[in-house]
PDB file of C-alpha atoms in Angstrom:
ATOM      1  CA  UNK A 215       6.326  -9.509 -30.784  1.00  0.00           C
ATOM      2  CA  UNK A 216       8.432 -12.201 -28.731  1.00  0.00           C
ATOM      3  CA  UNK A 217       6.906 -12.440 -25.620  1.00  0.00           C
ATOM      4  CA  UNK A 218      10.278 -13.494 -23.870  1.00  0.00           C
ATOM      5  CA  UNK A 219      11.675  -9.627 -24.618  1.00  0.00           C
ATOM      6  CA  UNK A 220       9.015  -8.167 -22.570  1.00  0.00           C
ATOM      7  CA  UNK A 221       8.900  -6.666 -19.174  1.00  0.00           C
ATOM      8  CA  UNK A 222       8.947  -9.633 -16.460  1.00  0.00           C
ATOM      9  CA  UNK A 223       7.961 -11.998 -18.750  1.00  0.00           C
ATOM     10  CA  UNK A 224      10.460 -14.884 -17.605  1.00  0.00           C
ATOM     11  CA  UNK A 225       9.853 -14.233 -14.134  1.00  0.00           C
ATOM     12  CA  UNK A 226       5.854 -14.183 -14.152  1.00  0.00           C
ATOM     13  CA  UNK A 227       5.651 -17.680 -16.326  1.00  0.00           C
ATOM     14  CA  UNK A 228       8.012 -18.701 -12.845  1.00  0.00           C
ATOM     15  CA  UNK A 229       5.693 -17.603 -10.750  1.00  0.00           C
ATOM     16  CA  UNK A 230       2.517 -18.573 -11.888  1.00  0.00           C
ATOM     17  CA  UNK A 231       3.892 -21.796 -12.574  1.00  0.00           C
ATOM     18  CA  UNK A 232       4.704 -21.693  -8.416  1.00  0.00           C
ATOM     19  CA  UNK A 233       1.638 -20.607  -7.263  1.00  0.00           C
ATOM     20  CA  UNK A 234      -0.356 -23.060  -8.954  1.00  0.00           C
ATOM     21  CA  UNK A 235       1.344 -25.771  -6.672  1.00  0.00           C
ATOM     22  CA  UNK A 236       2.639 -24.294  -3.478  1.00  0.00           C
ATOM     23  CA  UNK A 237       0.859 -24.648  -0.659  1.00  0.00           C
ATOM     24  CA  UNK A 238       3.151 -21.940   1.248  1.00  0.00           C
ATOM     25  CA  UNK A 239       2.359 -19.415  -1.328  1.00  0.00           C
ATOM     26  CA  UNK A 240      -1.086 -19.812  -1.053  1.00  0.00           C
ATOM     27  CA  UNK A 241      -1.206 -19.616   2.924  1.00  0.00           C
ATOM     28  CA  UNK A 242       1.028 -16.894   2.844  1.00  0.00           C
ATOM     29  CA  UNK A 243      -1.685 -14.832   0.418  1.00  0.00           C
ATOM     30  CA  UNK A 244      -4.110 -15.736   2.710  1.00  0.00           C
ATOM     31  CA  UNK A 245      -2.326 -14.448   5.191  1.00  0.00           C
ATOM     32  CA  UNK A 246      -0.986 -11.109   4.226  1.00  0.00           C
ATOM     33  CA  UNK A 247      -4.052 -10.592   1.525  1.00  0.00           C
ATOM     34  CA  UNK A 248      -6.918 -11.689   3.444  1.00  0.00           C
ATOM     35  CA  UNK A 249      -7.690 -14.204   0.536  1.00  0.00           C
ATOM     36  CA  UNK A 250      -5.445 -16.285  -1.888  1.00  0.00           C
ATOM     37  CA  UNK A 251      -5.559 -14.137  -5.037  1.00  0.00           C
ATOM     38  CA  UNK A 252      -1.870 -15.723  -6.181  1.00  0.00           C
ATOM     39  CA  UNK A 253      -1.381 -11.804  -5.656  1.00  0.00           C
ATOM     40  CA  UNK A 254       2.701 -10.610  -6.608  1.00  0.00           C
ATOM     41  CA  UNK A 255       1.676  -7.063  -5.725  1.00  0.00           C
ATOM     42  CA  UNK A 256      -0.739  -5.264  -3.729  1.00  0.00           C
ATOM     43  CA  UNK A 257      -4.565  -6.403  -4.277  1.00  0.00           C
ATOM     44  CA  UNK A 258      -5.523  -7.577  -0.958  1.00  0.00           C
ATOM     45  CA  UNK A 259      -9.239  -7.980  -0.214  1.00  0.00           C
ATOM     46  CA  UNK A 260     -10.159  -4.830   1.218  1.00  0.00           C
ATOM     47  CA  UNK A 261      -8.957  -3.266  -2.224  1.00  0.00           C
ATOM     48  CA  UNK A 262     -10.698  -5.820  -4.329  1.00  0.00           C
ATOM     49  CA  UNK A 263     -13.861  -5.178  -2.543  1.00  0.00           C
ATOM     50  CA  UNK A 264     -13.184  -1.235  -3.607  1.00  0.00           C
ATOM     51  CA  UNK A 265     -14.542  -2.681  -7.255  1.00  0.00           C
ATOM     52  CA  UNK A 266     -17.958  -4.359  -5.912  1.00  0.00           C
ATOM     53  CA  UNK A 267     -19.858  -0.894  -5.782  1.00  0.00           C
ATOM     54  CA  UNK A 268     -19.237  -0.240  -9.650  1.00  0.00           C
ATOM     55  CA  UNK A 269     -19.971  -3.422 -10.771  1.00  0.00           C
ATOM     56  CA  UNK A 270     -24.016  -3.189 -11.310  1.00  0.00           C
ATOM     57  CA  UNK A 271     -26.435  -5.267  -9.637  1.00  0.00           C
ATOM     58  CA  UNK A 272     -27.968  -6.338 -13.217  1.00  0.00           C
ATOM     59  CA  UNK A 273     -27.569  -9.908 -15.627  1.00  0.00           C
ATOM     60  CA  UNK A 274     -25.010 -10.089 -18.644  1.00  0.00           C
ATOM     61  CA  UNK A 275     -22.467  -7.948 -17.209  1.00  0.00           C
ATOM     62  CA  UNK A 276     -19.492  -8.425 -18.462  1.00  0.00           C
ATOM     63  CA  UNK A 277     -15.735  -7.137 -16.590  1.00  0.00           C
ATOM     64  CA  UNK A 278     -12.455  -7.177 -18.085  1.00  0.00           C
ATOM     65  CA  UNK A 279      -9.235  -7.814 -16.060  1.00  0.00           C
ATOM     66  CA  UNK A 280      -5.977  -6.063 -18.205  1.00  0.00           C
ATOM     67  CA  UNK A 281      -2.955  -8.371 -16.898  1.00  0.00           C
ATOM     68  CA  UNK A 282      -5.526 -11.265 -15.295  1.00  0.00           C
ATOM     69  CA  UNK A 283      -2.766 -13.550 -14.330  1.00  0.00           C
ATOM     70  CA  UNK A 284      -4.740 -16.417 -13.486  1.00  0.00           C
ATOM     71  CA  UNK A 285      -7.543 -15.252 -12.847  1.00  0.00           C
ATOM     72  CA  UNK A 286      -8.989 -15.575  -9.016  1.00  0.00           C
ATOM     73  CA  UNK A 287      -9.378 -12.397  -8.554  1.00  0.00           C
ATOM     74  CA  UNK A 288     -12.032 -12.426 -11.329  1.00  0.00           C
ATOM     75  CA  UNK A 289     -13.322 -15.690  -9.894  1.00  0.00           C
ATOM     76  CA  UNK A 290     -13.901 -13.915  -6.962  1.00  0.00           C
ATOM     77  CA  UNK A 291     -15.955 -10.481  -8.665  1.00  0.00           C
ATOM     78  CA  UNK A 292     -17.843 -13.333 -10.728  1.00  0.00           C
ATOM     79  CA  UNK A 293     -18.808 -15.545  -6.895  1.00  0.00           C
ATOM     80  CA  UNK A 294     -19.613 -11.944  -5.814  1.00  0.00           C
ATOM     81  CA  UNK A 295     -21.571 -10.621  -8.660  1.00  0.00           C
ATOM     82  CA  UNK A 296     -22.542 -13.396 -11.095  1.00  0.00           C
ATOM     83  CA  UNK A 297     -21.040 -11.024 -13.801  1.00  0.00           C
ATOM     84  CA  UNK A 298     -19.336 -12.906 -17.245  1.00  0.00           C
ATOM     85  CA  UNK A 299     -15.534 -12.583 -16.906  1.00  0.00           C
ATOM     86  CA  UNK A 300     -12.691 -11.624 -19.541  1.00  0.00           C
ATOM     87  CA  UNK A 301      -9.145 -11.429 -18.751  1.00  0.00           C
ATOM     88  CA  UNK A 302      -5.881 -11.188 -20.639  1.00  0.00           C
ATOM     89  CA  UNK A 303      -2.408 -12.163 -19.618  1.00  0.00           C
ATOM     90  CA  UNK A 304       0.970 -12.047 -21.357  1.00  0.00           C
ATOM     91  CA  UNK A 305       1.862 -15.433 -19.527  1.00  0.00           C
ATOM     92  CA  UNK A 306       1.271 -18.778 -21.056  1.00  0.00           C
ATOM     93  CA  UNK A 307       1.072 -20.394 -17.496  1.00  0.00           C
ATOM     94  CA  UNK A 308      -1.395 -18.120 -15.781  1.00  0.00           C
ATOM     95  CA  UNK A 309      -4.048 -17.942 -18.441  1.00  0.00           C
ATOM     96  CA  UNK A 310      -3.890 -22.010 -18.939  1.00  0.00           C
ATOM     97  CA  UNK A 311      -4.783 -22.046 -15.291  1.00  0.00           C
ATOM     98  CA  UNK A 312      -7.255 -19.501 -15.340  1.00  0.00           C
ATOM     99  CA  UNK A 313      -9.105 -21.372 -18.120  1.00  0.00           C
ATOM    100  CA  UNK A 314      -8.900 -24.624 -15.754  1.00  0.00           C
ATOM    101  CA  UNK A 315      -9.968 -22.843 -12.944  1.00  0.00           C
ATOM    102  CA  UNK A 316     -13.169 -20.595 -14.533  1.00  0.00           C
ATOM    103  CA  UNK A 317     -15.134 -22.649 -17.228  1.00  0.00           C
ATOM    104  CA  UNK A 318     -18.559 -20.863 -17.013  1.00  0.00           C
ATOM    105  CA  UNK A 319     -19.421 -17.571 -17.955  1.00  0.00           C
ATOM    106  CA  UNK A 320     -15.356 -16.540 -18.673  1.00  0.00           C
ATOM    107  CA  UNK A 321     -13.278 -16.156 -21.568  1.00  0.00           C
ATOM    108  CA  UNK A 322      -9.537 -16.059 -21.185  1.00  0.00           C
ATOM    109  CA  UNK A 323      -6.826 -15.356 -23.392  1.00  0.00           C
ATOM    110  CA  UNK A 324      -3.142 -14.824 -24.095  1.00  0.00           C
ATOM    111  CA  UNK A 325      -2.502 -11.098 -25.211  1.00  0.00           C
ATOM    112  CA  UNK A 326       0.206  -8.378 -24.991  1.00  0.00           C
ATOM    113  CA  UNK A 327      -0.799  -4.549 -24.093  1.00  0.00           C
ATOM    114  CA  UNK A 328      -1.074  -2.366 -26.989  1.00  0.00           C
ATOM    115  CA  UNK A 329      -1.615  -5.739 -29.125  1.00  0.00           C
ATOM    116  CA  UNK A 330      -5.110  -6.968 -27.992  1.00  0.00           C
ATOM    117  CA  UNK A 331      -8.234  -5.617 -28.779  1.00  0.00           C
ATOM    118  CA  UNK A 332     -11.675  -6.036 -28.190  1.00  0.00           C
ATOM    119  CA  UNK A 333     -15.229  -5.299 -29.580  1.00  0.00           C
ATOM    120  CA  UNK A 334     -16.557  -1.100 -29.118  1.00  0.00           C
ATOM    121  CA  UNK A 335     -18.167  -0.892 -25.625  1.00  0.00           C
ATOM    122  CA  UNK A 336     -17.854  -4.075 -24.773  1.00  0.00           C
ATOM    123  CA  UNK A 337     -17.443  -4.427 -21.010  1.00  0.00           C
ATOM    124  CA  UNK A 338     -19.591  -2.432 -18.018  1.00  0.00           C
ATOM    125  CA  UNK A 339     -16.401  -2.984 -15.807  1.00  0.00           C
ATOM    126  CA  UNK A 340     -12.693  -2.599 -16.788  1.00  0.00           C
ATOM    127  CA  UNK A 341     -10.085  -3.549 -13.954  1.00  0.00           C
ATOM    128  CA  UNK A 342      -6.292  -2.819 -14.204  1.00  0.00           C
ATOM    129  CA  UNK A 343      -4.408  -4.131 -11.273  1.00  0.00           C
ATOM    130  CA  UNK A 344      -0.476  -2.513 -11.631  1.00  0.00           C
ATOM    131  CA  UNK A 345      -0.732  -3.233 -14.997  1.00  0.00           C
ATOM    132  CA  UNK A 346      -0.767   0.263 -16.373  1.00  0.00           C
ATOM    133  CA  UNK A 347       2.934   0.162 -16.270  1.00  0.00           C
ATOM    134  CA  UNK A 348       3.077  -2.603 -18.932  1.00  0.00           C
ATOM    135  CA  UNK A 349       2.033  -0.093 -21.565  1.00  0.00           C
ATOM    136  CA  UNK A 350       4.363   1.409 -24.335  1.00  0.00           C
ATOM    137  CA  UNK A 351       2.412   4.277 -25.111  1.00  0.00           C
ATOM    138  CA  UNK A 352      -0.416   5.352 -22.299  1.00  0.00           C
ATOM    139  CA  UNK A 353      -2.046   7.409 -24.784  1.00  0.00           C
ATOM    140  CA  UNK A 354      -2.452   4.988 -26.972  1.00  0.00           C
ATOM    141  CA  UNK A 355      -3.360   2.119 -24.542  1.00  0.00           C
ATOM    142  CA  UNK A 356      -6.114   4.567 -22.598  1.00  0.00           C
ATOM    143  CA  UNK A 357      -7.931   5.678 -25.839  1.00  0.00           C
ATOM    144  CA  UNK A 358      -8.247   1.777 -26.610  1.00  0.00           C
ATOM    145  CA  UNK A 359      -9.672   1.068 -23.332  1.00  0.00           C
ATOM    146  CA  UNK A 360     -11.771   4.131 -23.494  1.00  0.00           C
ATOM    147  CA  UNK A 361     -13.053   2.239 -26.979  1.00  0.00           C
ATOM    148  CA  UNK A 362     -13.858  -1.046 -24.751  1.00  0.00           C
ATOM    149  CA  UNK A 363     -16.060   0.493 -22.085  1.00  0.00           C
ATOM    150  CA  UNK A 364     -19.603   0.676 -22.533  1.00  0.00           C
ATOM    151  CA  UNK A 365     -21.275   4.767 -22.179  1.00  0.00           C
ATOM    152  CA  UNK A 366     -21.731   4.228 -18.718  1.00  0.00           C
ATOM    153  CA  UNK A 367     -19.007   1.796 -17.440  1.00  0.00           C
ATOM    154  CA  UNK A 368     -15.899   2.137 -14.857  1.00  0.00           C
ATOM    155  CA  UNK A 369     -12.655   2.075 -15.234  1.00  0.00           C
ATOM    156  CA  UNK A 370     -11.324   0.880 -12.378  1.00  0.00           C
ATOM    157  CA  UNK A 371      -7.709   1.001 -11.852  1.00  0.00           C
ATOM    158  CA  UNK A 372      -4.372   0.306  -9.301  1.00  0.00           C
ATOM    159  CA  UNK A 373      -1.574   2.318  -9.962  1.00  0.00           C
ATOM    160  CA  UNK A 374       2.248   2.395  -8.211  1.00  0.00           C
ATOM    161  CA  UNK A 375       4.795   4.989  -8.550  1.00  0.00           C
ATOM    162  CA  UNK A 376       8.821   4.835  -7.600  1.00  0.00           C
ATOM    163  CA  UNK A 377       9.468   1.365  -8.924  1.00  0.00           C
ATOM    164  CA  UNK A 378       8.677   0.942 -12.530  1.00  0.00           C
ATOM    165  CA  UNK A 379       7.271   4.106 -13.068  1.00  0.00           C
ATOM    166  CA  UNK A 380       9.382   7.261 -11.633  1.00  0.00           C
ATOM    167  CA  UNK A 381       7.028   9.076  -8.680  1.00  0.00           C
ATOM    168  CA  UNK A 382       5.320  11.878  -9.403  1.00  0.00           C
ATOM    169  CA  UNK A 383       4.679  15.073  -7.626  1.00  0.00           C
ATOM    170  CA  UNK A 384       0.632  13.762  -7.134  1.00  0.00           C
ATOM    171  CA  UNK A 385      -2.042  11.483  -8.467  1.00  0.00           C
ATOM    172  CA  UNK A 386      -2.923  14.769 -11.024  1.00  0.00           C
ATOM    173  CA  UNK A 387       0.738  14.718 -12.031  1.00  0.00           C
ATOM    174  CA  UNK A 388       1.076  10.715 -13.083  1.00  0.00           C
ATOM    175  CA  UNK A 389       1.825   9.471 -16.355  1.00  0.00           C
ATOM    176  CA  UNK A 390      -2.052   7.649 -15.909  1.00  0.00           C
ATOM    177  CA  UNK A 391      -3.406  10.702 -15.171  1.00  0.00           C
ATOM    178  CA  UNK A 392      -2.182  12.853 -18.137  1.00  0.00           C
ATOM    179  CA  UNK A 393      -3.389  10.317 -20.380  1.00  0.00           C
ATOM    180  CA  UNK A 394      -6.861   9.944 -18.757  1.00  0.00           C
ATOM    181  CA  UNK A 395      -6.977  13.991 -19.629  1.00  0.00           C
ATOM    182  CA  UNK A 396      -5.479  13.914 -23.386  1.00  0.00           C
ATOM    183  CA  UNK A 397      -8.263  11.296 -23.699  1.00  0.00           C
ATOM    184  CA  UNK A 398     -10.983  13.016 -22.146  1.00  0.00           C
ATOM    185  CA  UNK A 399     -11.471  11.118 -19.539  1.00  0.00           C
ATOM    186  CA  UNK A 400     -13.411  11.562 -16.214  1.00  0.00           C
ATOM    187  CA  UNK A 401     -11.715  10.148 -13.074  1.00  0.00           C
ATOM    188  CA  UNK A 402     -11.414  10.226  -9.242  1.00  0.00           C
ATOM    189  CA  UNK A 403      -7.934   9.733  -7.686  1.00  0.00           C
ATOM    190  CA  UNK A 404      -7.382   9.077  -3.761  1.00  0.00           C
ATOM    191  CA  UNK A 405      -3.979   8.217  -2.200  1.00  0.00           C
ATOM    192  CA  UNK A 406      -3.567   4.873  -0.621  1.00  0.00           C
ATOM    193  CA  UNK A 407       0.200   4.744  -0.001  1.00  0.00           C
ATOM    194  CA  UNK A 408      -0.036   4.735   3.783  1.00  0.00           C
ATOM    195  CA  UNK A 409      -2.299   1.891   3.045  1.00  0.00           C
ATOM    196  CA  UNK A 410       0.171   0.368   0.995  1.00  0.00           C
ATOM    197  CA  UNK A 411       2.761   0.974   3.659  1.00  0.00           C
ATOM    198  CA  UNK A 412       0.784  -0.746   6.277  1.00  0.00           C
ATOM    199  CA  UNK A 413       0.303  -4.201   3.711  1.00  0.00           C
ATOM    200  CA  UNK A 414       3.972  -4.636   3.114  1.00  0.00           C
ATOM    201  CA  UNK A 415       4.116  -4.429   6.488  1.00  0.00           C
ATOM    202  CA  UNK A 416       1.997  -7.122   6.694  1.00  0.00           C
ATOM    203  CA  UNK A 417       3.306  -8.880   4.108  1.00  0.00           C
ATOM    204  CA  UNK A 418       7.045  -9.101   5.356  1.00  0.00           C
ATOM    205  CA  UNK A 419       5.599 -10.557   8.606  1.00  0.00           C
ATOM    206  CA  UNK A 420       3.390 -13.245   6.899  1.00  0.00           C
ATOM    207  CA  UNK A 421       6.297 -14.255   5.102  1.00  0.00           C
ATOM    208  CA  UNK A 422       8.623 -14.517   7.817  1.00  0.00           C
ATOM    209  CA  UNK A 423       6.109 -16.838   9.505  1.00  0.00           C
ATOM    210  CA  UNK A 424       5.819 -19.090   6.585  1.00  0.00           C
ATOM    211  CA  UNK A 425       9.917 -19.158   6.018  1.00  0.00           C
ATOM    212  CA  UNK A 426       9.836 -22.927   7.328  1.00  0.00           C
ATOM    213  CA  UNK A 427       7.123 -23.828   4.558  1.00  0.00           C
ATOM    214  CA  UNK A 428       8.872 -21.864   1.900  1.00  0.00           C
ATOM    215  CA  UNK A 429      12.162 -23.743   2.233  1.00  0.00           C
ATOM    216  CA  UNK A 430      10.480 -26.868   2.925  1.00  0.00           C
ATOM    217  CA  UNK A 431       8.690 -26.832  -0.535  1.00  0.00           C
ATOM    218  CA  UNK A 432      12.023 -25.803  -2.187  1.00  0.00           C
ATOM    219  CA  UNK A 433      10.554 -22.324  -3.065  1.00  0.00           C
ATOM    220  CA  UNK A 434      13.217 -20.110  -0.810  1.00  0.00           C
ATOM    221  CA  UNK A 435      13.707 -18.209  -3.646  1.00  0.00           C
ATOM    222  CA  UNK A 436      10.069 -16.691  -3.763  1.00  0.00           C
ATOM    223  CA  UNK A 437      10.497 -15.918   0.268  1.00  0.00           C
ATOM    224  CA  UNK A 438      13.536 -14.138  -0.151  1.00  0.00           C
ATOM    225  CA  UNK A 439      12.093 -12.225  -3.299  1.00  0.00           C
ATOM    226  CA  UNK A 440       9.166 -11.242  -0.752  1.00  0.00           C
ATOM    227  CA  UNK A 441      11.956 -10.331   1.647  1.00  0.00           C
ATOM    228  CA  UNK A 442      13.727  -8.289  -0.903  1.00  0.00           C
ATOM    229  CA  UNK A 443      10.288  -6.469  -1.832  1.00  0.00           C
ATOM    230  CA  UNK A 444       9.373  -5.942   1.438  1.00  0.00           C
ATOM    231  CA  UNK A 445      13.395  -4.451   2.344  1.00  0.00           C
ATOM    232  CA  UNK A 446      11.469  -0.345   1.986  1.00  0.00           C
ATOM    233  CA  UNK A 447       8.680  -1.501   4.875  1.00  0.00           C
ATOM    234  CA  UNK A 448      11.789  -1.110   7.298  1.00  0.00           C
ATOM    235  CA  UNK A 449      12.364   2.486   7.134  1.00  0.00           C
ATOM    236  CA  UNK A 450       9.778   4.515   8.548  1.00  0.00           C
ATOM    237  CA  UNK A 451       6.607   6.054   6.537  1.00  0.00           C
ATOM    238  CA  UNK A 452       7.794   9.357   5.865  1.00  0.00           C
ATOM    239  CA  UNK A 453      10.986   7.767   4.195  1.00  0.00           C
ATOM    240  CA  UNK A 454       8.739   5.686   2.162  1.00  0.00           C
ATOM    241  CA  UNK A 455       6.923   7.888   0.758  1.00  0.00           C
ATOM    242  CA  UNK A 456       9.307  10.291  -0.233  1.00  0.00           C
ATOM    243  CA  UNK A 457      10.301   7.218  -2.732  1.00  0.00           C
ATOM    244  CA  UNK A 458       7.157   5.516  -3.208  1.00  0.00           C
ATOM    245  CA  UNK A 459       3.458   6.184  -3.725  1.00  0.00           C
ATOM    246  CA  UNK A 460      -0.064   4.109  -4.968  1.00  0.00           C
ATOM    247  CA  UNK A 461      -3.769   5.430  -6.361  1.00  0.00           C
ATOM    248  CA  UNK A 462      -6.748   4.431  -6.786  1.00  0.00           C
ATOM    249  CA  UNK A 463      -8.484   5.819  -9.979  1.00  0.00           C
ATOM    250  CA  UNK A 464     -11.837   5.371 -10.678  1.00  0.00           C
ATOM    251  CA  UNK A 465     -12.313   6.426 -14.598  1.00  0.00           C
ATOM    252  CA  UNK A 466     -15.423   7.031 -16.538  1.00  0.00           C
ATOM    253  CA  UNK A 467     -16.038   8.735 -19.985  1.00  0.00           C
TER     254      UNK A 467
END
């Protein structure tokens, strides 16, 4: 499959290829995230650390990241846990950095969803961070993760409705979630959009205050794409969510 026909794929070998060298970008994650995770959507620390507590206190385990980019927020499960790391990423850009960046105990490679497979329960931990979306066929895509994760392993997963995906009535109604059932799945679902709400919030104001570094870097494009993401954080709570809503699932088999 051409690479270049698929969903973002232009604009995420751009932006990796950014955050690998600007020092605005990075102080803005810091800033809005709590940590620099080169994050384009919503994994800010406190939902990161929502993965530590399923991530067993043992040696040799192993956690898969679907849609890794490059790869700190592994980094930072491995610094936290000591686990071996896996990730996959359409982009060319964010996996070469990932495999500069992590050396030891991580193996990271270029793959499309639906095209790359691993080895029968393979991983204890499997982490999708609004990547879900990326799939053709969820069906499909959930059985084969179902396939990677070991008997007792966790499927961890982010998951945003009312811009890729159309929003749903509930977290029992999403496209995720009827997949999760046709494949027998096991899973927990709590609402975070208010949380989500409050971070762009958070994220339009970090970005204001690093305009001056944006522009000076030459990167005003990437602050006024934060802008432009950010535009729905304007209107009040109850109009967001009438458009807009995230999940945390928390999937076993």
């Amino acid at each position: 499959m051409d690479k270049r026909a698929l969903l973002f794929y232009e604009a995420y070998e751009d932006f990796y290829a950014m955050a690998g060298v600007s020092n605005a970008f990075s102080a803005y994650c810091k800033d809005a995230f709590g940590e620099d995770f080169s994050q384009d959507g919503f994994s800010d620390l406190k939902q990161i650390n929502m993965i530590l507590p399923y991530i067993p206190n043992e040696k040799d385990i192993s956690i898969l990241d679907i849609g890794c980019g490059n790869g700190k927020m592994l980094g930072y499960l491995q610094s936290k846990t000591g686990a071996y790391i896996y990730g996959f990423d359409y982009s060319e850009q964010a996996v070469n950095t990932a495999r500069s960046l992590y050396a030891e105990r991580a193996e990271f490679k270029e793959g499309i969803i639906g095209e790359t497979d691993y080895p029968e329960e393979k991983f204890d931990v499997i982490i999708s961070m609004d990547t879900m979306y990326f799939a053709r066929d969820m069906i499909s895509f959930v059985a084969q993760i179902k396939k990677w994760l070991k008997r007792d392993g966790v499927f961890f997963v982010g998951y945003q409705e009312g811009d890729v995906l159309s929003k749903t009535l509930d977290g029992e109604t999403t496209i995720l979630a009827n997949a999760l059932r046709h494949n027998g799945m096991k899973y927990t679902v709590t609402d975070i959009t208010r949380q989500t709400y409050d971070l762009l919030v958070v994220k339009r104001e970090a970005a204001v205050r690093h305009r001056a570094d944006f522009l000076a870097e030459g990167y005003g494009n990437w602050f006024d794409l934060i802008i432009g993401q950010t535009e729905c954080a304007t209107k009040s709570y109850e109009q967001f969510k009438q458009k807009m809503a995230r999940y945390v699932y928390v999937i076993s088999k």
